[in-house]
Short mmCIF file of C-alpha atoms in Angstrom, two decimals:
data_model
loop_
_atom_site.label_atom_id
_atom_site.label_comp_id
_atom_site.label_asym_id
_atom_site.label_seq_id
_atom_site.Cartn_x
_atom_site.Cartn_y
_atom_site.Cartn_z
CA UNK A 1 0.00 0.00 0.00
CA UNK A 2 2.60 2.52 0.76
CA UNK A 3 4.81 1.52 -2.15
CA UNK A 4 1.33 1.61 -4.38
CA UNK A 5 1.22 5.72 -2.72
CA UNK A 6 5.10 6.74 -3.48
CA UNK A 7 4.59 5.67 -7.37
CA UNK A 8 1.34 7.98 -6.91
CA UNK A 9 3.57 10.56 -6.15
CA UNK A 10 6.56 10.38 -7.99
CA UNK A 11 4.06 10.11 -11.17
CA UNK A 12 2.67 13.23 -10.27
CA UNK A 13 5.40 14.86 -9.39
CA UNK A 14 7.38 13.97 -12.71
CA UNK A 15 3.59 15.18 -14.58
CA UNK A 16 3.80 18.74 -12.94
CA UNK A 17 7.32 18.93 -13.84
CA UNK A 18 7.01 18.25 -17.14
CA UNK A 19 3.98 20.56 -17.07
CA UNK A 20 6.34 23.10 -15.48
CA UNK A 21 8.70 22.68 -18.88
CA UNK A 22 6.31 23.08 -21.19
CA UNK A 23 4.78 26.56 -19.48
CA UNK A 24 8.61 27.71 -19.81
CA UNK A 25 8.93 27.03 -23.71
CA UNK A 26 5.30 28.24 -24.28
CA UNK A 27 6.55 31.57 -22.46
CA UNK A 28 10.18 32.07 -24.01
CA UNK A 29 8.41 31.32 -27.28
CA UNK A 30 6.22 34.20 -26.86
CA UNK A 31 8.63 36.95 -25.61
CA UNK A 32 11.05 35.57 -28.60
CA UNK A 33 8.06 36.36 -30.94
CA UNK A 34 7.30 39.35 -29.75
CA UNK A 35 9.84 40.88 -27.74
CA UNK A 36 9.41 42.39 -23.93
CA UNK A 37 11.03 44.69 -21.54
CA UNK A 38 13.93 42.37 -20.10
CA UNK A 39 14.97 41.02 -23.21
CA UNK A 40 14.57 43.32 -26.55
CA UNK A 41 15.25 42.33 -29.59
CA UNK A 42 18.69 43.28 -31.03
CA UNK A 43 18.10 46.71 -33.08
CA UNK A 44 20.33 47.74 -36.01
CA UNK A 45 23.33 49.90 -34.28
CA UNK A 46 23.71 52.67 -37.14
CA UNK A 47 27.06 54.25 -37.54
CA UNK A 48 27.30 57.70 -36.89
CA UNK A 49 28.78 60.00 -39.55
CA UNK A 50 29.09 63.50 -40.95
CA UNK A 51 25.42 65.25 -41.43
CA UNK A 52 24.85 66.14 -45.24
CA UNK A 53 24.99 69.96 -44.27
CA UNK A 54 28.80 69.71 -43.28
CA UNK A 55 29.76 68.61 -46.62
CA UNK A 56 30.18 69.84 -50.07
CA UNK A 57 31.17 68.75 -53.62
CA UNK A 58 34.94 69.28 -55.61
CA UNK A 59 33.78 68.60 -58.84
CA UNK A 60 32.29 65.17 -58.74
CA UNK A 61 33.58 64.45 -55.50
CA UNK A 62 32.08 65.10 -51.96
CA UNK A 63 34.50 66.77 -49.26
CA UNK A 64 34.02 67.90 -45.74
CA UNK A 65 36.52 70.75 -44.30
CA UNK A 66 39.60 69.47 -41.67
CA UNK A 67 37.78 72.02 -38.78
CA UNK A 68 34.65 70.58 -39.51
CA UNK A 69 35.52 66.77 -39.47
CA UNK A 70 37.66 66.77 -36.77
CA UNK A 71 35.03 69.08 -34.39
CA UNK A 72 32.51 66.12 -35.22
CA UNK A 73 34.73 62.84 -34.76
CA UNK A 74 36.80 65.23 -31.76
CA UNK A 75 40.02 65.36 -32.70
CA UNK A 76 43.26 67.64 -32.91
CA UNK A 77 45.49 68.21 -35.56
CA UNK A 78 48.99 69.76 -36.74
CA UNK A 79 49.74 70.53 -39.92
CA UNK A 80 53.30 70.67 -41.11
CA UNK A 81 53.29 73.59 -43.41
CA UNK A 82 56.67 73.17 -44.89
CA UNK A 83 55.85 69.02 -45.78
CA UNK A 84 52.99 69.94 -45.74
CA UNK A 85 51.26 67.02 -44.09
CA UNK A 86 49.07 66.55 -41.70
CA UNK A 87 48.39 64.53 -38.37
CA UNK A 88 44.72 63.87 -36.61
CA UNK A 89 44.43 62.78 -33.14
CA UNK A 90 42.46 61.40 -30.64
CA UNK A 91 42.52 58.86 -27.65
CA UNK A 92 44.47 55.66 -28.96
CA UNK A 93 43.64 56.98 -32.99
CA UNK A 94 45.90 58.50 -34.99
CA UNK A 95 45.41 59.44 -38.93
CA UNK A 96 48.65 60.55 -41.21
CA UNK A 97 47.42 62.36 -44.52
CA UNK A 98 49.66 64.88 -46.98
CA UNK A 99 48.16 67.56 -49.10
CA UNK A 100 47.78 66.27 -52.77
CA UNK A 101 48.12 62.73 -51.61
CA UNK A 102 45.20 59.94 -52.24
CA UNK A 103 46.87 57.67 -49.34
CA UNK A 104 46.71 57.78 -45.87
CA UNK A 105 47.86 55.96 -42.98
CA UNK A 106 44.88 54.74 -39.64
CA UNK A 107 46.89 53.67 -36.74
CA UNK A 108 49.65 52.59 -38.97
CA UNK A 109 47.38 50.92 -41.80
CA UNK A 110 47.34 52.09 -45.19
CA UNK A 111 44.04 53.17 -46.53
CA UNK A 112 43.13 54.62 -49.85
CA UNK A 113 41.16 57.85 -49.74
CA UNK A 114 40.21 57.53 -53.40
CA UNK A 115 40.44 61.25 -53.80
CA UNK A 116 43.21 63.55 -52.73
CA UNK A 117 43.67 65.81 -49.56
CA UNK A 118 43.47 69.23 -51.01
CA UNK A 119 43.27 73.54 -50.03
CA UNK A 120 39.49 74.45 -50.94
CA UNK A 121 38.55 78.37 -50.37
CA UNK A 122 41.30 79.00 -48.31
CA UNK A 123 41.00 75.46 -46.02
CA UNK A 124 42.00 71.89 -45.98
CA UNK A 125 39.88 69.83 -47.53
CA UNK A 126 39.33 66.06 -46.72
CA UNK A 127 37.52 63.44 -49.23
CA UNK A 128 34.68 62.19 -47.27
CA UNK A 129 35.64 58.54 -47.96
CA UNK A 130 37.83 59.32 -45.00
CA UNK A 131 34.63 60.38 -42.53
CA UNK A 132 33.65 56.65 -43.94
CA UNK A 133 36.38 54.75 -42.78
CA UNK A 134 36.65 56.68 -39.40
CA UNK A 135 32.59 55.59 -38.45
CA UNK A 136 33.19 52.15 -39.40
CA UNK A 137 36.49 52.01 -36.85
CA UNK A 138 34.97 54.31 -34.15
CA UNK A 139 31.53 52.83 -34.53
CA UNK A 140 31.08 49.33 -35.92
CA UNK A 141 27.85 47.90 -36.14
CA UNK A 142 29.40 44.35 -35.30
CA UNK A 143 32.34 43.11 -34.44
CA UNK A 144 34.86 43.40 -36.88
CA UNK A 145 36.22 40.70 -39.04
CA UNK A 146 39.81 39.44 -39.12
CA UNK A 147 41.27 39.74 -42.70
CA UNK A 148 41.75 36.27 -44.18
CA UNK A 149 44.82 35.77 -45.90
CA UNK A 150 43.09 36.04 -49.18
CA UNK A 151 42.85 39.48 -48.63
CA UNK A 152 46.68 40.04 -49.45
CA UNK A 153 47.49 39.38 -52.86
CA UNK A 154 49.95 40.60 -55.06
CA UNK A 155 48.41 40.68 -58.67
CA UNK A 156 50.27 43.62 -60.44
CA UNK A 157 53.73 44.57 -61.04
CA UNK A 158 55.15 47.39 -62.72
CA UNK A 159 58.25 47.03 -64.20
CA UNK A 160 59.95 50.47 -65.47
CA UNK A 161 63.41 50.00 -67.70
CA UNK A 162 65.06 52.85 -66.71
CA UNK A 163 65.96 55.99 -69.15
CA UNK A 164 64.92 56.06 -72.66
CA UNK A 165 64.76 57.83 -75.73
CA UNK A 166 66.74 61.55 -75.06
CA UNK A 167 67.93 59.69 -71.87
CA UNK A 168 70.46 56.85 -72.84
CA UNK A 169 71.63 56.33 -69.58
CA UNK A 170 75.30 55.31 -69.18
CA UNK A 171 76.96 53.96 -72.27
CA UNK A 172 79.84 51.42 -72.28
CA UNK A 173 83.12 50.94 -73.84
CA UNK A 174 82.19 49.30 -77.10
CA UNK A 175 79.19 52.14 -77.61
CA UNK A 176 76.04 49.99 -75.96
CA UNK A 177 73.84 52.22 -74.10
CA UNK A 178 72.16 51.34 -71.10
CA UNK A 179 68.02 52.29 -72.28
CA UNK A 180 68.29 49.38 -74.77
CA UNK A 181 69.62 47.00 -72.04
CA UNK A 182 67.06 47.44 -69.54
CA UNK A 183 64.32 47.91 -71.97
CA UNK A 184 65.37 44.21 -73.17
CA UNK A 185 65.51 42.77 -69.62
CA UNK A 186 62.36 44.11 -68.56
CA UNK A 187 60.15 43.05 -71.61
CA UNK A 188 62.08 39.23 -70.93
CA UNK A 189 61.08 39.98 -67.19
CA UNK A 190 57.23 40.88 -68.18
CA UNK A 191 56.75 37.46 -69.73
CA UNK A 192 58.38 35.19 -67.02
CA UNK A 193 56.01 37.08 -64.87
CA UNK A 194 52.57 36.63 -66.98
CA UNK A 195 53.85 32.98 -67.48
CA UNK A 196 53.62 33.01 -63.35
CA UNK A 197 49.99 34.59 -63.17
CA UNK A 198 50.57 38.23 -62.62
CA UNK A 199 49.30 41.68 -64.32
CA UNK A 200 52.59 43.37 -65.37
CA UNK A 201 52.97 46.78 -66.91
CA UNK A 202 55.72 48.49 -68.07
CA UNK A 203 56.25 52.34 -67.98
CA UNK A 204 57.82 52.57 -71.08
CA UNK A 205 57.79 49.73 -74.12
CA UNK A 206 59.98 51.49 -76.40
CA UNK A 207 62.76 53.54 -77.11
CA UNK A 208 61.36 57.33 -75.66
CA UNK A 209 61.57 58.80 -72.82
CA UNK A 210 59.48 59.51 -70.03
CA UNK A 211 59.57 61.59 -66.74
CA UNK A 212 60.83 60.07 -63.13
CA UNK A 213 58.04 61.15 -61.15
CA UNK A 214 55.45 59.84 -64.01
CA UNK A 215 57.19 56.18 -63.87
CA UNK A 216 56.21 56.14 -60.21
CA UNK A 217 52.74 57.63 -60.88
CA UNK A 218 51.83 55.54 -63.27
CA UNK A 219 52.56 52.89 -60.58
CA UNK A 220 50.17 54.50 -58.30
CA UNK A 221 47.59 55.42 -60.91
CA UNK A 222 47.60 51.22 -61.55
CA UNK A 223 48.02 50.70 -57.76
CA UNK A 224 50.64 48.20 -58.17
CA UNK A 225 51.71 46.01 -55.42
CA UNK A 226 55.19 46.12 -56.33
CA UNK A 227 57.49 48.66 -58.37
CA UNK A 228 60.83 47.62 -59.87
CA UNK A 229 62.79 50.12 -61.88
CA UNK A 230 65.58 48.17 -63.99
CA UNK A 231 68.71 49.95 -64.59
CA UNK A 232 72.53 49.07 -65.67
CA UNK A 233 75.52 50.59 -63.22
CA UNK A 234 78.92 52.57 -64.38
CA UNK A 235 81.71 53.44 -62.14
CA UNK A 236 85.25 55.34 -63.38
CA UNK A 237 86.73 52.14 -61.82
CA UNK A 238 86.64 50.01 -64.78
CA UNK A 239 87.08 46.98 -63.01
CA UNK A 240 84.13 46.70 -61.04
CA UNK A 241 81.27 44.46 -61.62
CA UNK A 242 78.16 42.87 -60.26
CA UNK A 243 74.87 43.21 -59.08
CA UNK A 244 73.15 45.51 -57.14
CA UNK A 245 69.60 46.06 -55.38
CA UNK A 246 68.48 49.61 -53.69
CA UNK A 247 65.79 50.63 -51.69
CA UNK A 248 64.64 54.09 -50.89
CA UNK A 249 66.67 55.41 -47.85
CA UNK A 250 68.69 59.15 -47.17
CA UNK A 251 71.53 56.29 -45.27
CA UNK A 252 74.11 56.07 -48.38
CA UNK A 253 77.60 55.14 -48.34
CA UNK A 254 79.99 57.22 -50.76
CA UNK A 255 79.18 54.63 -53.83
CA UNK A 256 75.68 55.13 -53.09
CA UNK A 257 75.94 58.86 -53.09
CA UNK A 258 77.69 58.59 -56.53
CA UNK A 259 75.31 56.37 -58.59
CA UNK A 260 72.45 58.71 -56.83
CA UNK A 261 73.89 61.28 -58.86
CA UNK A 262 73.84 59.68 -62.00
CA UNK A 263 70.74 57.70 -62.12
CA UNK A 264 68.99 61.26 -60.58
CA UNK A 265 70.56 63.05 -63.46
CA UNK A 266 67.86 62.24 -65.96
CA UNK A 267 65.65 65.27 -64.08
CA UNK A 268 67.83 67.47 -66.60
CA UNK A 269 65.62 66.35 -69.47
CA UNK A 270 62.37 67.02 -67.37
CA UNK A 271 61.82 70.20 -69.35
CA UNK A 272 60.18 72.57 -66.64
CA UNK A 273 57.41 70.84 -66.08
CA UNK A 274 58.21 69.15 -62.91
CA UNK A 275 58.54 71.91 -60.02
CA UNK A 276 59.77 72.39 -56.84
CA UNK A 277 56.35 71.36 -55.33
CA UNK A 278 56.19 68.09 -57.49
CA UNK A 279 59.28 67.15 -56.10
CA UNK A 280 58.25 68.25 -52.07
CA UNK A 281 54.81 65.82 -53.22
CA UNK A 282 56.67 62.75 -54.21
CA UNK A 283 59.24 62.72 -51.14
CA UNK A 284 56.16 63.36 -48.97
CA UNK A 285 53.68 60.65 -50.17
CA UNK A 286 56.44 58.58 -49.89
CA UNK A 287 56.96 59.36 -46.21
CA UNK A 288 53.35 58.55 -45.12
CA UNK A 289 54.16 54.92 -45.80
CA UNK A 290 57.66 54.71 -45.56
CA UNK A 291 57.93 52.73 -42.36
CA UNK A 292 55.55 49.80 -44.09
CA UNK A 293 56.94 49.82 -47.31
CA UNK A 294 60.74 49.70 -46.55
CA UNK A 295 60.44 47.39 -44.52
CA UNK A 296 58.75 45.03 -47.43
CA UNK A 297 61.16 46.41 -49.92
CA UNK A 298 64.00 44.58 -48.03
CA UNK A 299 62.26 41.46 -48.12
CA UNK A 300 61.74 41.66 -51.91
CA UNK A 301 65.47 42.81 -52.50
CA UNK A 302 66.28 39.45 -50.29
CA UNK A 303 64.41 37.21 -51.94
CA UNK A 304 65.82 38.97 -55.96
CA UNK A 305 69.12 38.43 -54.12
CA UNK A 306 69.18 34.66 -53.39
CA UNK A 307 68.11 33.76 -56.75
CA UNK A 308 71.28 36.32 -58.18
CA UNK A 309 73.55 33.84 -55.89
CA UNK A 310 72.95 30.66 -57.64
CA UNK A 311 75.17 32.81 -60.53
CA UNK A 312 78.88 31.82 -60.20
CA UNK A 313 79.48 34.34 -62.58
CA UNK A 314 78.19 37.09 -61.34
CA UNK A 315 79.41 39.30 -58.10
CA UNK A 316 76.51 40.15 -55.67
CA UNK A 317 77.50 43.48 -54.35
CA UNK A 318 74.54 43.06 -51.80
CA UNK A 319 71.32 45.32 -51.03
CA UNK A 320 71.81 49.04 -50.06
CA UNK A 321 69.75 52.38 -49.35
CA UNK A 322 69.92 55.14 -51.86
CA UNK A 323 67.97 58.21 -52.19
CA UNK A 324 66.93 57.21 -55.96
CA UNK A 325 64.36 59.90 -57.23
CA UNK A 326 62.11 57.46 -59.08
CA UNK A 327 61.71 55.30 -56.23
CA UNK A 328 59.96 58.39 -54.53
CA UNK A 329 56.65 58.93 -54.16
CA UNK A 330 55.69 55.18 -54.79
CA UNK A 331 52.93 53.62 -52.74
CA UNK A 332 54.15 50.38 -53.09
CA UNK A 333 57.40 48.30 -51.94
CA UNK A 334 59.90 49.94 -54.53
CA UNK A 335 63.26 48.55 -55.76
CA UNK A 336 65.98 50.00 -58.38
CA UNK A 337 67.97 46.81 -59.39
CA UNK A 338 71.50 47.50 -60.83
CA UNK A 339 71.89 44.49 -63.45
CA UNK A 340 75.51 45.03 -63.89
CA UNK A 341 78.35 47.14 -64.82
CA UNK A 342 78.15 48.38 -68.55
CA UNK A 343 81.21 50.20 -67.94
CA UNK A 344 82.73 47.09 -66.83
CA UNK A 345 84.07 45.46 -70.71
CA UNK A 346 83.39 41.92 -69.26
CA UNK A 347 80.04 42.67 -68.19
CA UNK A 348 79.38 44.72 -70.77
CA UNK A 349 79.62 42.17 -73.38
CA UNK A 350 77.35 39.87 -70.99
CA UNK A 351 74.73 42.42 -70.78
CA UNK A 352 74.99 42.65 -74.84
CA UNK A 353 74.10 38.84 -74.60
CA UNK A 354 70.30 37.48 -75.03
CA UNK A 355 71.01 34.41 -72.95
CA UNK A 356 72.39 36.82 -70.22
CA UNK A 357 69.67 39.19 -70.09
CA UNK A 358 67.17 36.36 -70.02
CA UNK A 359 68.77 34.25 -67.02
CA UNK A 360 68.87 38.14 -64.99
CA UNK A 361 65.17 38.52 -65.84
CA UNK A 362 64.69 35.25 -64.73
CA UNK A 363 66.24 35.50 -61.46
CA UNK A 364 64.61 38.37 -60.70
CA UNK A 365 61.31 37.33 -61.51
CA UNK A 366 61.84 34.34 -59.24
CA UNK A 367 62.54 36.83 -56.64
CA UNK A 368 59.40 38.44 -56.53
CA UNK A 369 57.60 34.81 -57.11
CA UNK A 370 59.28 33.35 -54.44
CA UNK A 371 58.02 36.94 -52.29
CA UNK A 372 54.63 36.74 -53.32
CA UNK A 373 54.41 33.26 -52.12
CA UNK A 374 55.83 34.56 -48.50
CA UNK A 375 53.49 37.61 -48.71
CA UNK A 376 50.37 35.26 -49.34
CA UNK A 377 51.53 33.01 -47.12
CA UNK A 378 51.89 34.96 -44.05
CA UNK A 379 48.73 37.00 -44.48
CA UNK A 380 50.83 40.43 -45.76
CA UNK A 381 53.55 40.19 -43.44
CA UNK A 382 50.83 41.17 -41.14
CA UNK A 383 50.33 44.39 -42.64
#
């Protein structure tokens, strides 16, 4: 009889708790449906940004004064008249621009402002693309998104065979000039490259010349990931030779110093147009992303110079810093590669040789293959 009494109870018991259950889904069912006081549903968090009445158009472009942008988003500037660029900040945000410049740096990342930083009535002028990227960093609407290492590709190359037509660059002993040696290398270079997958372009495909700061520039304008200017080296010491890789620095050693001076001298055929402005632009668009860019320059130059080694033949004279005008102003890694000495009658006569000029362009393709696949592979150095 008792036993007969517990079962009773433990039934009923397990009934009213599985009543219980069922009362609790019924309920969170409802307030899921329609929503209630303790627990809301989620609303759309809208970023904040710029009201239409603070902005105005440049042509086809939409722009929003410094005073006004920075008043909104709180910041502080200073603006460096003389290099002329320009520095926002704000708790734990910083934002490097330069007048004239389409690039700009967000806590040490490289963004692209897709329209330049420019003087407008009197003021600075900032492309509202910029007010764009600031809301989505200051307020997301979710979390953001790590990049995946798809994200960091490197699909073009421009490849720019130094000198040219009015320019011939140095000439060597037996009369071969040095813009129909690199033009040679470079087009040899272009097809390795295509062979390997990439969108190459060359600044110049011919015999004429064209302007240092529109080599880099056209560079930009194609927003290359990589810029290599090919060249051929001359010294009054006839007896030296090999190969040699630069990246942009103001460190230089004497024979630095001295090829800066005659790779730089093709600014005598600029004709006028390029003024003392231009120049101040170039050196300061290069600034704003110096500190990335080097860095990755050195890599590349590594990487050209291991495949270089596997020649017996041929000296490697090692990678330096040189304050090359054409490598200025790039937004890109940048290298000047020195192919060999055309003063030099030995390597003169080698870089008068097909075969020669083909195995060069191959090992320096295989550089920047063997780069790319590091790059990709380690999600843009972590760029």
């Amino acid at each position: 009889m008792r036993n007969s009494k517990f079962r009773n109870e433990s039934f009923a018991a397990k009934k009213s708790f599985k009543f219980g259950i069922s009362i609790l889904i019924f309920t969170f069912s409802i307030l899921n449906l329609y929503g209630c006081a303790t627990y809301p549903r989620r609303a759309e968090v809208k970023k904040p940004i710029l009201p239409a009445d603070k902005t105005f158009r440049i042509g086809k472009t939409d722009y929003v004064y410094l005073k006004d942008f920075c008043r909104f988003y709180d910041f502080v500037w200073d603006w460096d008249i003389l290099g002329k660029k320009l520095v926002l900040y704000r708790n734990g945000f910083k934002i490097n621009l330069a007048l004239g410049s389409t690039v700009g740096l967000i806590n040490e990342k490289r963004i692209d402002l897709k329209n330049k930083v420019q003087i407008y009535n009197n003021e600075i002028a900032l492309p509202f693309g910029l007010a764009e990227e600031v809301s989505k960093i200051l307020f997301p609407s979710l979390p953001a998104k790590l990049p995946t290492p798809s994200v960091y590709k490197i699909k073009c190359v421009v490849i720019d065979p130094g000198h040219g037509g009015k320019d011939p660059g140095a000439v060597g002993p037996a009369g071969l000039k040095e813009k129909e040696v690199v033009l040679d290398i470079a087009k040899r270079l272009k097809k390795y490259l295509e062979k390997m997958g990439l969108e190459v372009v060359l600044t110049r495909k011919e015999d004429k010349f064209v302007s240092l700061w529109r080599r880099v520039h056209l560079a930009n304008t194609k927003k290359a990931d990589l810029f290599i200017s090919i060249h051929a080296n001359s010294s009054r010491y006839r007896e030296a030779r090999g190969f040699e890789i630069y990246y942009l620095s103001d460190r230089m050693d004497d024979s630095s110093k001295a090829l800066v001076q005659i790779e730089n001298a093709a600014l005598e055929f600029e004709e006028g147009f390029l003024s003392t402005e231009n120049t101040a632009l170039a050196a300061t668009l290069w600034d704003i992303v110096q500190t990335q860019n080097r860095a990755q320059a050195m890599r590349l130059a590594n990487h050209i110079a291991s495949n270089v080694e596997s020649f017996d033949w041929l000296d490697n004279r090692g990678i330096k810093g040189a304050n090359f005008y054409v490598l200025k102003g790039a937004n890109m890694p940048a290298l000047l590669v020195e192919t060999g000495f055309i003063s030099n009658r030995i390597e003169s006569r080698l870089l008068a040789d097909p075969y020669y000029s083909q195995r060069i362009a191959e090992a320096i393709g295989k550089g920047i293959i063997s780069y790319k696949e590091e790059y990709e592979r380690t999600d843009g150095f972590s760029r």
